[in-house]
XYZ file of C-alpha atoms in Angstrom:
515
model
C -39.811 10.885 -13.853
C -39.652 9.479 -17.373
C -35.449 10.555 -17.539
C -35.387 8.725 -14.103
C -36.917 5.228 -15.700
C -34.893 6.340 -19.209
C -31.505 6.252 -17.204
C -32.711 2.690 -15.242
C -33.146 1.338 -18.367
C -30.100 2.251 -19.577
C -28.167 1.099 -16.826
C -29.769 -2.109 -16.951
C -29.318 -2.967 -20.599
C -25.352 -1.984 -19.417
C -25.610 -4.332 -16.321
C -26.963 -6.919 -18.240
C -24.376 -9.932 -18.748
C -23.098 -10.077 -21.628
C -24.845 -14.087 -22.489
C -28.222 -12.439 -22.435
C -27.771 -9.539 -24.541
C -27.111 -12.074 -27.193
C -29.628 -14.346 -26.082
C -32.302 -12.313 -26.181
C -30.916 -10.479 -29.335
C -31.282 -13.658 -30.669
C -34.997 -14.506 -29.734
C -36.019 -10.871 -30.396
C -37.982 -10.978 -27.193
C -36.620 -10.392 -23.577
C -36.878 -13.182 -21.001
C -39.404 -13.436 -18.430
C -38.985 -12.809 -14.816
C -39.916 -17.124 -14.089
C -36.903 -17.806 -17.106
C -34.712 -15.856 -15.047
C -35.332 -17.071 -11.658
C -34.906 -20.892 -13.412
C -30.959 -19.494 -15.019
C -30.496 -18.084 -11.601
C -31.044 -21.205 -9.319
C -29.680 -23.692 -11.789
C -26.173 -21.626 -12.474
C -25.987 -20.926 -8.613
C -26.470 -24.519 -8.207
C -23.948 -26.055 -10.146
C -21.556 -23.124 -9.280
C -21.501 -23.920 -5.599
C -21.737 -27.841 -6.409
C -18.296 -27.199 -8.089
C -17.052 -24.972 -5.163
C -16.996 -28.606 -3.638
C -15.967 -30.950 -6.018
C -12.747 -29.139 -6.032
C -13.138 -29.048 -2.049
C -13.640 -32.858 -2.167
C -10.657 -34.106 -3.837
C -8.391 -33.400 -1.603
C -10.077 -36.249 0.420
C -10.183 -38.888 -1.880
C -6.044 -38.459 -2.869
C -5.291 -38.407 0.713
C -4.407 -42.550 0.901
C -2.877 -42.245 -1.958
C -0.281 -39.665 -0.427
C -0.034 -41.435 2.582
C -1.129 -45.083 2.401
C -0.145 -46.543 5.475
C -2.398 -48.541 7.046
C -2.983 -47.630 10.660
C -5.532 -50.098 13.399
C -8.337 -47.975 12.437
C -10.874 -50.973 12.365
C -11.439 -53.908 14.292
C -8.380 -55.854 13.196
C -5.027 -54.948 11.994
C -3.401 -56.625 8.924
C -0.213 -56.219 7.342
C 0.127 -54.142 4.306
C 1.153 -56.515 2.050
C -2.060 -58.758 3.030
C -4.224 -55.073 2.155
C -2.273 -54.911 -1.246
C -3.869 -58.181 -2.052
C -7.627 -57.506 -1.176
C -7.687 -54.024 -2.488
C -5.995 -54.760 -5.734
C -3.703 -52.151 -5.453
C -0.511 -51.564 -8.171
C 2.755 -52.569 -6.238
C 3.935 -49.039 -6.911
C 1.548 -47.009 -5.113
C 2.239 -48.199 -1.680
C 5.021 -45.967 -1.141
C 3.253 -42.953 -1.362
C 3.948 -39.347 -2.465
C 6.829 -37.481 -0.731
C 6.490 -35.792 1.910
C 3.085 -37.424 3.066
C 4.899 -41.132 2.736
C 6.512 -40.661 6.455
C 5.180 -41.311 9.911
C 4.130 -37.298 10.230
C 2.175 -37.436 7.006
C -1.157 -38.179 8.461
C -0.879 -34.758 10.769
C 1.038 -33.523 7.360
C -2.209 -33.769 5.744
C -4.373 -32.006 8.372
C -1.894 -29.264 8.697
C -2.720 -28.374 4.968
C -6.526 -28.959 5.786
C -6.447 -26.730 8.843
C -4.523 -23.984 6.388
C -6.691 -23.963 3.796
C -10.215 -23.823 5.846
C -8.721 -20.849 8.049
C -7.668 -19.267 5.490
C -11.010 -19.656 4.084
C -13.258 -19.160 7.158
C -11.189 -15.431 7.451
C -11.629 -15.096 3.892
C -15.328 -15.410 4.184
C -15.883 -12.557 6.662
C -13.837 -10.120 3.901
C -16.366 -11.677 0.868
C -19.212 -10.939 2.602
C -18.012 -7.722 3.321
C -16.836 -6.996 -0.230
C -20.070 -9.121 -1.548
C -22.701 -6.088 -0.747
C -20.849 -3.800 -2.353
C -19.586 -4.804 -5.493
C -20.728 -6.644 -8.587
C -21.329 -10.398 -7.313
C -21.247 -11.714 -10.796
C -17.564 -10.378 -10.887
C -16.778 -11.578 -7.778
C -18.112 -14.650 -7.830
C -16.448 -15.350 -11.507
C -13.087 -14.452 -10.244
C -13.744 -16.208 -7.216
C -14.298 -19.592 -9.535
C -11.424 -19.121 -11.865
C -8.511 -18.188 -9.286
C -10.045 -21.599 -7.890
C -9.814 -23.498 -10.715
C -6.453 -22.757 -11.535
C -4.808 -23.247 -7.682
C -6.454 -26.196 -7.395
C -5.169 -27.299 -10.954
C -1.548 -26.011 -10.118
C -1.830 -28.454 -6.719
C -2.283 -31.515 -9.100
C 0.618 -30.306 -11.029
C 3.424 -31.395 -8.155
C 2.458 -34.850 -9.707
C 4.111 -34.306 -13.261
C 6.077 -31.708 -12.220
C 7.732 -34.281 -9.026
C 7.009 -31.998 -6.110
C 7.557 -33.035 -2.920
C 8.176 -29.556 -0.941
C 5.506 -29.321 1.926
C 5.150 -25.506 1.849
C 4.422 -25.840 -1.923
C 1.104 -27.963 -1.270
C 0.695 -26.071 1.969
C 1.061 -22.130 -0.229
C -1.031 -23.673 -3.170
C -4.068 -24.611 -0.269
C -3.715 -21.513 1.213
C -4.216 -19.306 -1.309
C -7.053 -21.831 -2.902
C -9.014 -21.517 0.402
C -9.433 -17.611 -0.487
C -10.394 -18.115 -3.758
C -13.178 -20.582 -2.489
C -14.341 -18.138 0.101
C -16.062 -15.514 -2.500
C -18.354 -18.427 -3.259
C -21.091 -18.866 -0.270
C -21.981 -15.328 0.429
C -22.326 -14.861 -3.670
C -24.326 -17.280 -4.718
C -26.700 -16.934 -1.341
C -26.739 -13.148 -1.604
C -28.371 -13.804 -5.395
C -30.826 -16.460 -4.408
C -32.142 -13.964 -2.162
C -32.143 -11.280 -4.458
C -34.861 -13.566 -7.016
C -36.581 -15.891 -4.696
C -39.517 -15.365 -2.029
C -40.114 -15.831 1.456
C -42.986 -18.318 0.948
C -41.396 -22.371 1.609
C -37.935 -21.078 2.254
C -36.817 -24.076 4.120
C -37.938 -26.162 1.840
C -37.157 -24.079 -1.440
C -33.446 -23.577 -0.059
C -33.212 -27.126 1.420
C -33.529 -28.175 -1.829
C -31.222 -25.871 -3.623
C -28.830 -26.164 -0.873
C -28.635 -29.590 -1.921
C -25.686 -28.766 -4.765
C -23.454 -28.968 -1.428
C -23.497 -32.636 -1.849
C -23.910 -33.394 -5.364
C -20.226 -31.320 -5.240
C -19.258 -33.435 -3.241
C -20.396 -36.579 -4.600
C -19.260 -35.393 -7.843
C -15.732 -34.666 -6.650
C -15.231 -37.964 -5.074
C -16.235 -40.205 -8.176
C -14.075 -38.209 -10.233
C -11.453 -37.776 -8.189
C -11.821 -41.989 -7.603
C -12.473 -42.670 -11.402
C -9.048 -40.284 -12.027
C -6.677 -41.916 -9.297
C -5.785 -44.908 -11.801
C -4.232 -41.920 -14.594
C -2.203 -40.546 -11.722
C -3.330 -38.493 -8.501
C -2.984 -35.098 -10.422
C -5.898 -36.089 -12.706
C -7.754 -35.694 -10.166
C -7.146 -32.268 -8.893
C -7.001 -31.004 -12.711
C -10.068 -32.382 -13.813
C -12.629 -30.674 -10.664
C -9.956 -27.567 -11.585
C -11.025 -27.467 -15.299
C -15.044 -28.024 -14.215
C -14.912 -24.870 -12.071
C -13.104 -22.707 -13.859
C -15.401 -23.231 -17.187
C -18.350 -22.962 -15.224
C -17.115 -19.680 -13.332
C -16.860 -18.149 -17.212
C -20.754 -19.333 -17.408
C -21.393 -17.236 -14.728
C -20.183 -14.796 -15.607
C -22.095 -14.298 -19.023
C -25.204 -15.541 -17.761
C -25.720 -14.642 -14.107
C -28.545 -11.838 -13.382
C -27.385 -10.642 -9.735
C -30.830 -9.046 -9.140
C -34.076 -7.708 -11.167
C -32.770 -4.203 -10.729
C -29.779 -5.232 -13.315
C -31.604 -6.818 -15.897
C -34.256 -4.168 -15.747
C -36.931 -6.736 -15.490
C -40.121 -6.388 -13.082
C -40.469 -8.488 -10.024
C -43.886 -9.340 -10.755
C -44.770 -10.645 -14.737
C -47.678 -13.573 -13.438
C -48.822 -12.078 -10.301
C -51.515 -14.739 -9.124
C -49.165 -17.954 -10.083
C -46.264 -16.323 -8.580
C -48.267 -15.106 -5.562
C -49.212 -18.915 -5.124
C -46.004 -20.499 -5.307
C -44.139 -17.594 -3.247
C -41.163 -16.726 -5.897
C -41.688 -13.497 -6.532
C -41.749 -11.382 -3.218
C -37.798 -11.535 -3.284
C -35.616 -12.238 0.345
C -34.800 -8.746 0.047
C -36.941 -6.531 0.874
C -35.869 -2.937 -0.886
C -35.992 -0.211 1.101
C -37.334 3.181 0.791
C -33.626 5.040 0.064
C -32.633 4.028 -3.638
C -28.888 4.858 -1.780
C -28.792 2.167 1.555
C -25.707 1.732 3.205
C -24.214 -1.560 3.228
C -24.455 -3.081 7.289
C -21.171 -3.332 9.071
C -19.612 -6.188 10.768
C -20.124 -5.254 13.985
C -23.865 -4.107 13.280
C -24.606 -7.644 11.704
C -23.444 -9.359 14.533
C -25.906 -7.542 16.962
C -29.017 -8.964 15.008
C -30.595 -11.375 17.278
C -29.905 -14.751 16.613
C -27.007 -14.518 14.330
C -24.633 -14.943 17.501
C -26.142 -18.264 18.507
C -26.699 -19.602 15.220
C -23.310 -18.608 14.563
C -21.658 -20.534 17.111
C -24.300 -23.920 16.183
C -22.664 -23.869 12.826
C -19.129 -23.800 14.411
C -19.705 -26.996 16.005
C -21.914 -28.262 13.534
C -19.618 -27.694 10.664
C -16.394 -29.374 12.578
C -18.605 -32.473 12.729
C -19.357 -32.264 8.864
C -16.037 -31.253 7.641
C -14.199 -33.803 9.560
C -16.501 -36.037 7.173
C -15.628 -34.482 4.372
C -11.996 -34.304 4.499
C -11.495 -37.741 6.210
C -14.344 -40.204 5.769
C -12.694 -41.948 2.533
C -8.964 -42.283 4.577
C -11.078 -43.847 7.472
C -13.444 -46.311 5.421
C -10.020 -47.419 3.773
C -8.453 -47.747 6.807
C -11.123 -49.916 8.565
C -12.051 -53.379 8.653
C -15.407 -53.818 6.513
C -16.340 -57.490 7.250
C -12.788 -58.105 7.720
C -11.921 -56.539 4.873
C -10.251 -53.228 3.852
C -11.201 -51.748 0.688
C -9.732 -49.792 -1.615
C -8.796 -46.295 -1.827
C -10.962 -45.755 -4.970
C -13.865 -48.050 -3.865
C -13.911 -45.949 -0.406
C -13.967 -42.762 -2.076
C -17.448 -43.876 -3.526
C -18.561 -45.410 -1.345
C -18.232 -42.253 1.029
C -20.302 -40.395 -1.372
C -23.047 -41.949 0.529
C -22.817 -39.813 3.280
C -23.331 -36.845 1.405
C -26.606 -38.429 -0.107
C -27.721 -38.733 3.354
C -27.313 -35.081 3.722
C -29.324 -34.361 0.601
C -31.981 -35.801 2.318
C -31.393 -34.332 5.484
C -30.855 -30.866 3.839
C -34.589 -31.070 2.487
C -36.178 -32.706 5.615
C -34.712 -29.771 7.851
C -36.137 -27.361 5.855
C -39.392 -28.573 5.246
C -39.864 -29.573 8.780
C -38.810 -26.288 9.786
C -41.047 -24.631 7.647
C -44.194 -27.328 8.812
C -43.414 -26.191 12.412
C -42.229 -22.651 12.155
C -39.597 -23.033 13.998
C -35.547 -23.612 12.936
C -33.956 -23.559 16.179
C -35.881 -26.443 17.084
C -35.470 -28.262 13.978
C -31.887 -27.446 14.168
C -31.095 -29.033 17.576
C -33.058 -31.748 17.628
C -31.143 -33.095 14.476
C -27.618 -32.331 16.069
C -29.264 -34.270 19.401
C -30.399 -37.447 16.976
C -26.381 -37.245 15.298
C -25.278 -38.253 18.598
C -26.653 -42.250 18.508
C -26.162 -41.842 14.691
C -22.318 -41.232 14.800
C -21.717 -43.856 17.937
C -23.556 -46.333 15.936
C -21.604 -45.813 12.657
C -18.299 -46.155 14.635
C -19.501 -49.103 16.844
C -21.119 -51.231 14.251
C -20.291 -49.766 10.676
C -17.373 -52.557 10.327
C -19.739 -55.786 10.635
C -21.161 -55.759 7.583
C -21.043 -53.438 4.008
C -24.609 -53.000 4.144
C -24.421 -52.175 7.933
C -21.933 -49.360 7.153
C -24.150 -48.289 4.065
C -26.818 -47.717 6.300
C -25.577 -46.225 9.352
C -23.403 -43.767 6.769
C -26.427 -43.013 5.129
C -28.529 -41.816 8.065
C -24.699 -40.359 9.992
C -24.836 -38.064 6.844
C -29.126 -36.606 6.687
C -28.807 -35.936 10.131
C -25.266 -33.942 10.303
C -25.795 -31.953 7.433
C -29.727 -31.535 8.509
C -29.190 -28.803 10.510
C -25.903 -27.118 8.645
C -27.995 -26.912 5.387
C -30.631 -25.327 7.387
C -28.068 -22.748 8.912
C -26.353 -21.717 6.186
C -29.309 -20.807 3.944
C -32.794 -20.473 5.481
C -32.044 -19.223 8.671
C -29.224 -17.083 6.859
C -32.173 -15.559 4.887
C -34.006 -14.954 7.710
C -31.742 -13.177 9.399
C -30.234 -11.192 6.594
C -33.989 -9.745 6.344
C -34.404 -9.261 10.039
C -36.806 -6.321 11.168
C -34.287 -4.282 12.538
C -32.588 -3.604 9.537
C -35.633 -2.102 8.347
C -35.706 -3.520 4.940
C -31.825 -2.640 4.211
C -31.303 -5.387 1.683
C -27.542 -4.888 1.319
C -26.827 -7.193 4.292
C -27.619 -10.549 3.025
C -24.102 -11.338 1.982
C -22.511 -9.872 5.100
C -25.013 -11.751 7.571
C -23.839 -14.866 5.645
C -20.570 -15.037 5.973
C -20.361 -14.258 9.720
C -22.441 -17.055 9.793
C -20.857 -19.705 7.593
C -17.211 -17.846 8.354
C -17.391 -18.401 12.313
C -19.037 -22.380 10.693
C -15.908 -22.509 8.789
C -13.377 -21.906 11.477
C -14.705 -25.186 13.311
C -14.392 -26.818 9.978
C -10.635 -25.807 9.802
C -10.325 -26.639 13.910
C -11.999 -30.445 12.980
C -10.066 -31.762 10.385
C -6.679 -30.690 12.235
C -7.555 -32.241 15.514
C -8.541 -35.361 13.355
C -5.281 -35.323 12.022
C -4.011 -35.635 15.544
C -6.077 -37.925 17.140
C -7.079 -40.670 14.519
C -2.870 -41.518 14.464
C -3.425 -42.853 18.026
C -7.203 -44.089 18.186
C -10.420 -43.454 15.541
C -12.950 -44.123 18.336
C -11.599 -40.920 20.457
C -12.147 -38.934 16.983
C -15.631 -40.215 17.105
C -16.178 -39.249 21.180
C -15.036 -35.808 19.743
C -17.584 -35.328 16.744
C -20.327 -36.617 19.081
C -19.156 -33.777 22.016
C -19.396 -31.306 19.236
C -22.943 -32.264 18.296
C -23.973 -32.019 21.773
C -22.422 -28.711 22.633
C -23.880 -27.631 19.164
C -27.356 -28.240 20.208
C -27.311 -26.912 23.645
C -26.068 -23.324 21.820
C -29.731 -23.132 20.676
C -31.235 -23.775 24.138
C -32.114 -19.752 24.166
C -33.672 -19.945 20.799
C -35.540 -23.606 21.708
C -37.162 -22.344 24.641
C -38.485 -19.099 22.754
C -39.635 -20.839 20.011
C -41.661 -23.255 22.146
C -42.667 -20.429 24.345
C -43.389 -18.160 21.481
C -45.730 -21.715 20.539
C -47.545 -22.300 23.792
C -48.466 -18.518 23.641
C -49.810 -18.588 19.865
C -52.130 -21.784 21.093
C -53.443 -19.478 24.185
C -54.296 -16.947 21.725
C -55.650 -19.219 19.209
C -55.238 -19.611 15.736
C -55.309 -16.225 14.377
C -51.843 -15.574 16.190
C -48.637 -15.928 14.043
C -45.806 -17.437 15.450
C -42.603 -15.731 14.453
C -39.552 -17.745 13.402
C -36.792 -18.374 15.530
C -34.494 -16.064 13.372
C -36.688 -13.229 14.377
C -37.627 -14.086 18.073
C -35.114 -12.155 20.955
C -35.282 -14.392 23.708
């Protein structure tokens, strides 16, 4: 028994990244499990926020590539009369080769399209590979190989460029760099924090999704005046430097630090932090769960298939948002290119918001599915609104952006972490905790392929109206909700039936409930 802890130890110490060693060397004293949990959240945080900055960019260069002005708003004016309100330098109006032509629009949302699928397939292999290697390795590599495709993208602009297939290879292989990062940095928050508050714990955390991309588009906008490759090179550095942080200071899991789960048992007990996601099991040797086995769970298939829809409505946001705000009529007005790329940033503080509202309303309730649909339901109004009446005024379109945003990326925060958790620690896998990862990225994979399908039909359709891009989003918020009708009605029964019994019933989840 004492050889067994002996050789745990040692393996630990050798686990240990390299950024502690010294650390602690340094204080003399090893850290405690609460010091850990705080490096673990905050590098996971700003990992994934950078994930997105680089994600963002793309976004904010697009009307720089291809600046011509199409009827997206109320009124149509020529593009000399734009120059003149938006301040623009006589030289950018032609462009950037190949994206300067009438195809460059759909040009644009080929390269989207490519890079999300080949992300979204990309994602079902991480997840795969994510519970059964190192995740600190993966997740560093993941982060550099990022960095430096997205970097090599902004070099076309010194470099003069103009191939198609160059942007279109450099995206491509980008997008599977950028898939390595979701089921990671999930599969790690579950490995440290409990089960107590977990819509509200991970609502929070998840909110790095939009501080990415909020940080992204300011950048990106601040860097457009220096030349459009300043701002691919710059989100390209950030990740890059902060995938080498990771990689010397990110603890995967107790187990590899060789610290115990439980240092201040009654605080930690109070707050909920230290009963991790993952419950071990019993076998020191558990087999990783297989594709097929993770999609049988109950409740990943439908939740799943919400995030499909729910993610093409969010994504078509992300990608286009700043190339329609310029393109529209704000009070007559069009603004420019940088000045729409903040301004769109507003959108994603909406979904900060929403983000932590989903999960602590889910967590008040006890019940996600619900939670879940009934924001996609409310996005509806939200998104026919900010079409219909976002062009009157600035603050009007402030507004109706800001509440567009909390209540789309309400319910695909909640998805891709808490109800992810949930159902990566589902009873049937009798506390096998080497499926997190997996569980995750058949979840935010099958999300991702409706964030690839979005973006392209956008490409499509906004060249011949914006309002029938708009009819779409608000079809895929409908058919988003009605995917969780099964789960809604058990939740509510599940409800009723608690409130027959009385108080002293516990009403499950909707992660765990088989309706």
């Amino acid at each position: 028994m004492g050889n067994s802890e002996q050789e745990n130890t040692c393996k630990a110490k050798h686990a240990k990244p390299l950024g502690f060693r010294m650390l602690e060397r340094i204080r003399g004293a090893p850290l405690s499990f609460k010091s850990y949990q705080a490096i673990v959240l905050i590098l996971t945080f700003f990992a994934y926020a950078s994930y997105h900055a680089t994600r963002k960019t793309t976004s904010i260069v697009k009307s720089v590539l291809d600046p011509n002005k199409t009827s997206a708003g109320v009124t149509h004016w020529s593009n000399s009369l734009y120059l003149k309100i938006a301040g623009h330098k006589s030289g950018s109006k032609n462009g950037w080769a190949p994206f300067d032509t009438a195809d460059g629009t759909a040009m644009l949302g080929d390269i989207d399209v490519a890079f999300l699928s080949i992300y979204a397939l990309g994602m079902y292999f991480a997840g795969h590979l994510g519970d059964r290697v190192d995740l600190r390795n993966l997740l560093t590599i993941g982060m550099v190989g990022t960095g430096v495709f997205t970097a090599i993208f902004g070099a076309a602009y010194w470099l003069n460029i103009h191939s198609f297939y160059y942007f279109l290879c450099i995206q491509m292989i980008a997008g599977l760099f950028q898939s390595t990062g979701w089921p990671s940095v999930v599969a790690v928050v579950g490995n440290w924090f409990g089960k107590s508050k977990r819509g509200l714990i991970m609502g929070i955390w998840n909110a790095h999704t939009s501080v990415g991309n909020i940080t992204g588009s300011l950048v990106a906008a601040a860097l457009l005046r220096y030349g459009w490759g300043w701002s691919f090179v710059a989100p390209g550095a950030i990740i890059a430097v902060s995938g080498l942080l990771v990689f010397f200071f990110l603890p995967v899991s107790p187990d590899t630090v060789g610290v115990k789960e439980m240092d201040d048992s009654e605080s930690e007990e109070k707050y909920g932090l230290s009963e991790p996601l993952l419950e071990r099991g019993e076998s020191s040797e558990e087999k990783a769960v297989g594709f097929i086995q993770a999609w049988k769970i109950p409740g990943v298939a439908p939740f799943a298939l919400c995030l499909f829809f729910s993610k093409l409505v969010a994504y078509t946001f992300l990608y286009w948002l700043p190339f329609y705000i310029s393109h529209t009529a704000i009070d007559g007005e069009y603004l420019s290119d940088s000045t729409a790329g903040t301004l769109s940033t507003l959108f994603d503080v909406g979904g900060v918001v929403g983000g932590i509202l989903a999960g602590h309303i889910s967590d008040r309730i006890e019940a996600r599915a619900v939670t879940a649909a009934t924001f996609m339901y409310c996005a509806i109004p939200a998104l026919f609104c900010y079409r219909s009446y976002g062009g009157i005024s600035l603050n009007w379109n402030i507004a109706l952006m800001f509440i567009t945003g909390m209540l789309v990326n309400g319910p695909y925060a909640l998805i891709t972490t808490a109800v992810s958790a949930d159902l990566g620690t589902h009873s049937s896998l009798n506390g096998n905790s080497r499926a997190l990862a997996t569980v995750t990225a058949i979840i935010d994979g099958t999300g991702s392929v409706g964030a690839a399908v979005g973006p392209l039909l956008t490409g499509y359709i906004s060249s011949t109206s914006w309002s029938a891009v708009f009819t779409m989003l608000m079809g895929a918020a409908l058919i988003a909700g009605l995917l969780l009708s099964r789960l809604v009605v058990a939740e509510i029964s599940a409800k009723i039936e608690a409130r027959k019994k009385g108080p002293a019933s516990e009403l499950p989840i909707s992660a765990m409930v088989e309706p």
